[in-house]
Short mmCIF file of C-alpha atoms in Angstrom, two decimals:
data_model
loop_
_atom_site.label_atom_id
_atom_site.label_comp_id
_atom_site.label_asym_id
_atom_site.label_seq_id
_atom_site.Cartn_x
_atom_site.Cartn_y
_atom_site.Cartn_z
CA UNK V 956 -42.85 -1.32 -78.57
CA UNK V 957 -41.70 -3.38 -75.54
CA UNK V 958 -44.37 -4.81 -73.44
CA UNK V 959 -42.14 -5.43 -70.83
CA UNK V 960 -40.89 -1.41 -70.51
CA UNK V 961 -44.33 -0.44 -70.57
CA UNK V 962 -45.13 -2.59 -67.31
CA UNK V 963 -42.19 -2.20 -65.61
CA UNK V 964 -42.96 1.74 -66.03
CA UNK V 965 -46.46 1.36 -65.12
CA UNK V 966 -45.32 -0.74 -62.15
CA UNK V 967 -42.35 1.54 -60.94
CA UNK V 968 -44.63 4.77 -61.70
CA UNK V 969 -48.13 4.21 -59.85
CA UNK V 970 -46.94 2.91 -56.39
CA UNK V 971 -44.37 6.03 -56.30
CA UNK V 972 -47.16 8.54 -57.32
CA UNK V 973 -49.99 7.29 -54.99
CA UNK V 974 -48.21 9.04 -51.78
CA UNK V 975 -47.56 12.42 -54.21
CA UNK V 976 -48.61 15.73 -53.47
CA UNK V 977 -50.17 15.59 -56.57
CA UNK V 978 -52.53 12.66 -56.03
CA UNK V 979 -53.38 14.93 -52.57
CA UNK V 980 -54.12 17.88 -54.29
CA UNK V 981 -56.13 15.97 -56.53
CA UNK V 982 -57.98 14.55 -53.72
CA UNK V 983 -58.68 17.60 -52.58
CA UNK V 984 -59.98 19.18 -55.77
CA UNK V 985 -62.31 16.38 -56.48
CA UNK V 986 -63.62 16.69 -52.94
CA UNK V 987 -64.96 20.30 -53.89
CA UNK V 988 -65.67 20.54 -57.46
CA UNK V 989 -66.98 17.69 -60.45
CA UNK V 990 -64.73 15.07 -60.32
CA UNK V 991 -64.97 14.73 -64.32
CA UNK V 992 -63.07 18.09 -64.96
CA UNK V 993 -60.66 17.30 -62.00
CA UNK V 994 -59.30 14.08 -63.29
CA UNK V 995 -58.89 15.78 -67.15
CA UNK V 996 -57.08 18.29 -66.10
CA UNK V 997 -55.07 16.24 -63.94
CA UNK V 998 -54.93 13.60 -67.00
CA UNK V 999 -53.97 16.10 -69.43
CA UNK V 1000 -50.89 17.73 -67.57
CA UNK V 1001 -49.51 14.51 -66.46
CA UNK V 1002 -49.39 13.29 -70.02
CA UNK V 1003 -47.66 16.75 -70.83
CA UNK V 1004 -44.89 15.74 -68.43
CA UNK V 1005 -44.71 11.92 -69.47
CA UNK V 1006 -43.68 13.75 -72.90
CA UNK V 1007 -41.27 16.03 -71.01
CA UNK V 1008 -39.81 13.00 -69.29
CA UNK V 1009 -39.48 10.99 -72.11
CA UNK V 1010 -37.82 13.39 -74.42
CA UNK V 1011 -35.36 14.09 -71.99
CA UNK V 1012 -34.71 10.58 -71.43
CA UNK V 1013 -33.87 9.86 -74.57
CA UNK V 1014 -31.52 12.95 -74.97
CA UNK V 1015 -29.64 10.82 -72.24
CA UNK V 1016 -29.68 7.33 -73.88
CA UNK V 1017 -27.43 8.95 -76.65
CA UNK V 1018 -25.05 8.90 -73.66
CA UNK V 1019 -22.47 5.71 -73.25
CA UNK V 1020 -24.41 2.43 -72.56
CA UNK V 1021 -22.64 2.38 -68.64
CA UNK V 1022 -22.77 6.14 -68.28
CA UNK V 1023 -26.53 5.94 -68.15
CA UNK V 1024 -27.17 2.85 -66.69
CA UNK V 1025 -24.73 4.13 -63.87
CA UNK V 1026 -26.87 7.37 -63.77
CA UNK V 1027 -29.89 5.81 -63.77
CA UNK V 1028 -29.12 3.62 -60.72
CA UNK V 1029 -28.10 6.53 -58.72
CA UNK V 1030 -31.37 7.85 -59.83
CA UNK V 1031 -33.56 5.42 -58.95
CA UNK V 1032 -31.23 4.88 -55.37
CA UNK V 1033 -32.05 8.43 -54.60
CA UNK V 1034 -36.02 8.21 -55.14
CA UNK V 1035 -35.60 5.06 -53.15
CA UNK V 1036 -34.05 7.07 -50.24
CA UNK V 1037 -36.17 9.69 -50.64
CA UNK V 1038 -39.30 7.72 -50.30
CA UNK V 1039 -37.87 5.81 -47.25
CA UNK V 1040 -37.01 8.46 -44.95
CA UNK V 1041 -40.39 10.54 -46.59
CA UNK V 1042 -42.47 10.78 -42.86
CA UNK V 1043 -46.54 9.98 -43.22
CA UNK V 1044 -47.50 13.76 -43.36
CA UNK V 1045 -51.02 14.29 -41.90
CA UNK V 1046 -52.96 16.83 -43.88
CA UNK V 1047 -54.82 19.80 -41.95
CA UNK V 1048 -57.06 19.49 -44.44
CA UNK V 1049 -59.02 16.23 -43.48
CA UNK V 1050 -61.35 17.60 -41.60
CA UNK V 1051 -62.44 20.16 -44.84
CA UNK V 1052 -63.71 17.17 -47.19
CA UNK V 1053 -67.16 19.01 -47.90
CA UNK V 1054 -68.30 20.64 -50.97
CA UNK V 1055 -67.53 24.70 -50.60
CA UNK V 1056 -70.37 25.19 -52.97
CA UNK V 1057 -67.92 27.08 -55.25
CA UNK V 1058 -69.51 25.45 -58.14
CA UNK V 1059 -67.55 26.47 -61.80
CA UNK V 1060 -68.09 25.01 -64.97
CA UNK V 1061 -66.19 22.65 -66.36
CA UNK V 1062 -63.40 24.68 -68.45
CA UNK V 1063 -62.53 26.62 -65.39
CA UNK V 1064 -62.30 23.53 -63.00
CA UNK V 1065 -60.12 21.60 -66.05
CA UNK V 1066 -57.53 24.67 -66.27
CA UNK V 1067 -57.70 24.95 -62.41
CA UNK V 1068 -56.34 20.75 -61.84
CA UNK V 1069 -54.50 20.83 -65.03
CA UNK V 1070 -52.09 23.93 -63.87
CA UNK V 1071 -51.79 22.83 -60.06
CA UNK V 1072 -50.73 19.04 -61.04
CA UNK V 1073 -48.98 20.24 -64.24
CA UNK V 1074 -46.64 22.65 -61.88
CA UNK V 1075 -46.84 20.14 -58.74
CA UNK V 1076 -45.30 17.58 -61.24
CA UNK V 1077 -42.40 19.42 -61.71
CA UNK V 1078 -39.14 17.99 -61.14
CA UNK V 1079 -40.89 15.94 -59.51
CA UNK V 1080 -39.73 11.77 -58.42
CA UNK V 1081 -42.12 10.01 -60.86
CA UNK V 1082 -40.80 12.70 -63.52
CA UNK V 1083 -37.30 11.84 -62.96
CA UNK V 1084 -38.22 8.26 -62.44
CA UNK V 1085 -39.57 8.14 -66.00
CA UNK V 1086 -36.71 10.27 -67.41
CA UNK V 1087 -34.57 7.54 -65.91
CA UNK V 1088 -36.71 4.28 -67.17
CA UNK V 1089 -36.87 6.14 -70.99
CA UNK V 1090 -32.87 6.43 -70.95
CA UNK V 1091 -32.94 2.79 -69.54
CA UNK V 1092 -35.16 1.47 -71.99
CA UNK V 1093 -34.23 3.00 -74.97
CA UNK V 1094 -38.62 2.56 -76.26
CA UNK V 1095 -39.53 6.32 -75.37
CA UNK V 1096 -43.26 5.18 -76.64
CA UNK V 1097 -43.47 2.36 -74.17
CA UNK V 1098 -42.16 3.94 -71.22
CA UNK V 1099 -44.75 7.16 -72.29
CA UNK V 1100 -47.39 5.07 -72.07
CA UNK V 1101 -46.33 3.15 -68.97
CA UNK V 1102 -45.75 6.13 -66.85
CA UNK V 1103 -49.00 7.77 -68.36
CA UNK V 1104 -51.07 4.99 -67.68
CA UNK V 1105 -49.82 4.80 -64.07
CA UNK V 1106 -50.34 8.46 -63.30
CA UNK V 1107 -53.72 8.06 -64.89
CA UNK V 1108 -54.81 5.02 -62.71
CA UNK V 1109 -53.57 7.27 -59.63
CA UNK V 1110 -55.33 10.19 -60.50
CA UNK V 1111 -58.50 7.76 -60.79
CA UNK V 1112 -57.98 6.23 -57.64
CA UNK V 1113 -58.00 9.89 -55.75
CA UNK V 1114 -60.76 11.23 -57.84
CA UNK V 1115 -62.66 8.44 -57.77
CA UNK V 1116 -62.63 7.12 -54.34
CA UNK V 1117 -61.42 10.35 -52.76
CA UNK V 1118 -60.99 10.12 -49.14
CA UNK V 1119 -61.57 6.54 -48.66
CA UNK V 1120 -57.97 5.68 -50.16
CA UNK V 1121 -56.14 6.72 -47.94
CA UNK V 1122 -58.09 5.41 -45.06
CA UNK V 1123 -57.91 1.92 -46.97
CA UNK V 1124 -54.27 2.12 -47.31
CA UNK V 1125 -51.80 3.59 -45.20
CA UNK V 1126 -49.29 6.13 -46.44
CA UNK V 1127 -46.29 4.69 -44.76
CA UNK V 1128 -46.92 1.63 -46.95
CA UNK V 1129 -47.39 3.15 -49.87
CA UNK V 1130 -44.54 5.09 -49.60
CA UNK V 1131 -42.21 1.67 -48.36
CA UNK V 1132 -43.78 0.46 -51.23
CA UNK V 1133 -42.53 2.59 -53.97
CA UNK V 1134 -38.97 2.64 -52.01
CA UNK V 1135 -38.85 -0.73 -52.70
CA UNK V 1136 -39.48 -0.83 -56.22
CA UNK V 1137 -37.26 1.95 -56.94
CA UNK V 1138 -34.33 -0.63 -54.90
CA UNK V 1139 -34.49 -2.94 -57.30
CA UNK V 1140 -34.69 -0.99 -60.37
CA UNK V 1141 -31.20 0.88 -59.11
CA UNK V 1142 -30.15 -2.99 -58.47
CA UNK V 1143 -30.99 -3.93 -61.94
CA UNK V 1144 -29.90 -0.84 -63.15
CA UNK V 1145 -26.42 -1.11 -61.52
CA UNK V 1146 -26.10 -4.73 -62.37
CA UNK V 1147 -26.77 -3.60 -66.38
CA UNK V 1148 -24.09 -0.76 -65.87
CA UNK V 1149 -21.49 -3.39 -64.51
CA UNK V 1150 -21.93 -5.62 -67.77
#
């Protein structure tokens, strides 16, 4: 297992997540029901995708060296773009941060985070992103564990500190953020696919 792939994943995967509708709608659950059974849901389905991700990744690295190292820059080009031109949405939702009083136990409230990140995640960037890093990589277990640690450590940050996050640290730069980590992974990317 590479160190190195497992950073770089964890590096490339938590900046572009923090802005995420998923991190929001965990924010949102945690802000009305125990933050426990929020973040293992939340934990749970975004380790179900890191596995999704990663065994389609590696499907692809049984492609041509250049082929995927070419796709993968495009890839990661695209997120960048994406996240660049991505406006700072303000949610109508900030002013509802109190507890409803809809209190379930914790099974129910699991399920409930586990099925709305699980689908959120979708096709989502970080999903492709990681698909892209396990075909780059060629170490499905480090990437895996890269990308899961990073989505874990942003679905701690918006359980955990809820609100406050995102008055901490603005969207727009966490969003330029990830845009410019996903630059130079195309860069490296294309630079690999050249050689």
């Amino acid at each position: 297992m590479s160190l190195t792939a497992a950073a770089a994943t964890f590096l490339a995967v938590l900046p572009a997540e923090l802005p995420d509708k998923t991190i929001l709608a965990c924010l949102i659950l945690s802000s009305r029901y125990r933050p426990s059974a929020v973040f293992g849901g939340a934990a749970l389905a975004f380790m179900t995708q890191v596995v999704i991700a990663v065994a389609a990744g590696g499907a692809l690295s049984l492609l041509p060296h250049h082929i995927v190292e070419a796709c993968a820059a495009a890839a990661f080009l695209a997120g960048a773009v994406v996240l660049w031109r991505q406006k700072a949405e303000k949610d109508d939702e900030d002013d509802d941060t109190g507890r409803d009083g809809m209190r379930s136990g914790f099974w129910p409230v699991f399920g409930t985070a586990f099925a709305v990140v699980f689908l959120a995640e979708f096709g989502d960037l970080t999903q492709f992103l990681t698909v892209s890093l396990a075909a780059r990589f060629h170490d499905p277990i480090a990437v895996g564990i890269g990308a899961t640690l990073g989505l874990w450590v942003a679905a701690a940050c918006a359980v955990t500190l809820g609100w406050r996050l995102l008055k901490l640290i603005p969207m727009h730069w966490l969003t330029r953020g990830a845009a410019v980590v996903m630059v130079i992974l195309a860069g490296t990317s294309a630079y690999a696919a050249a050689n």
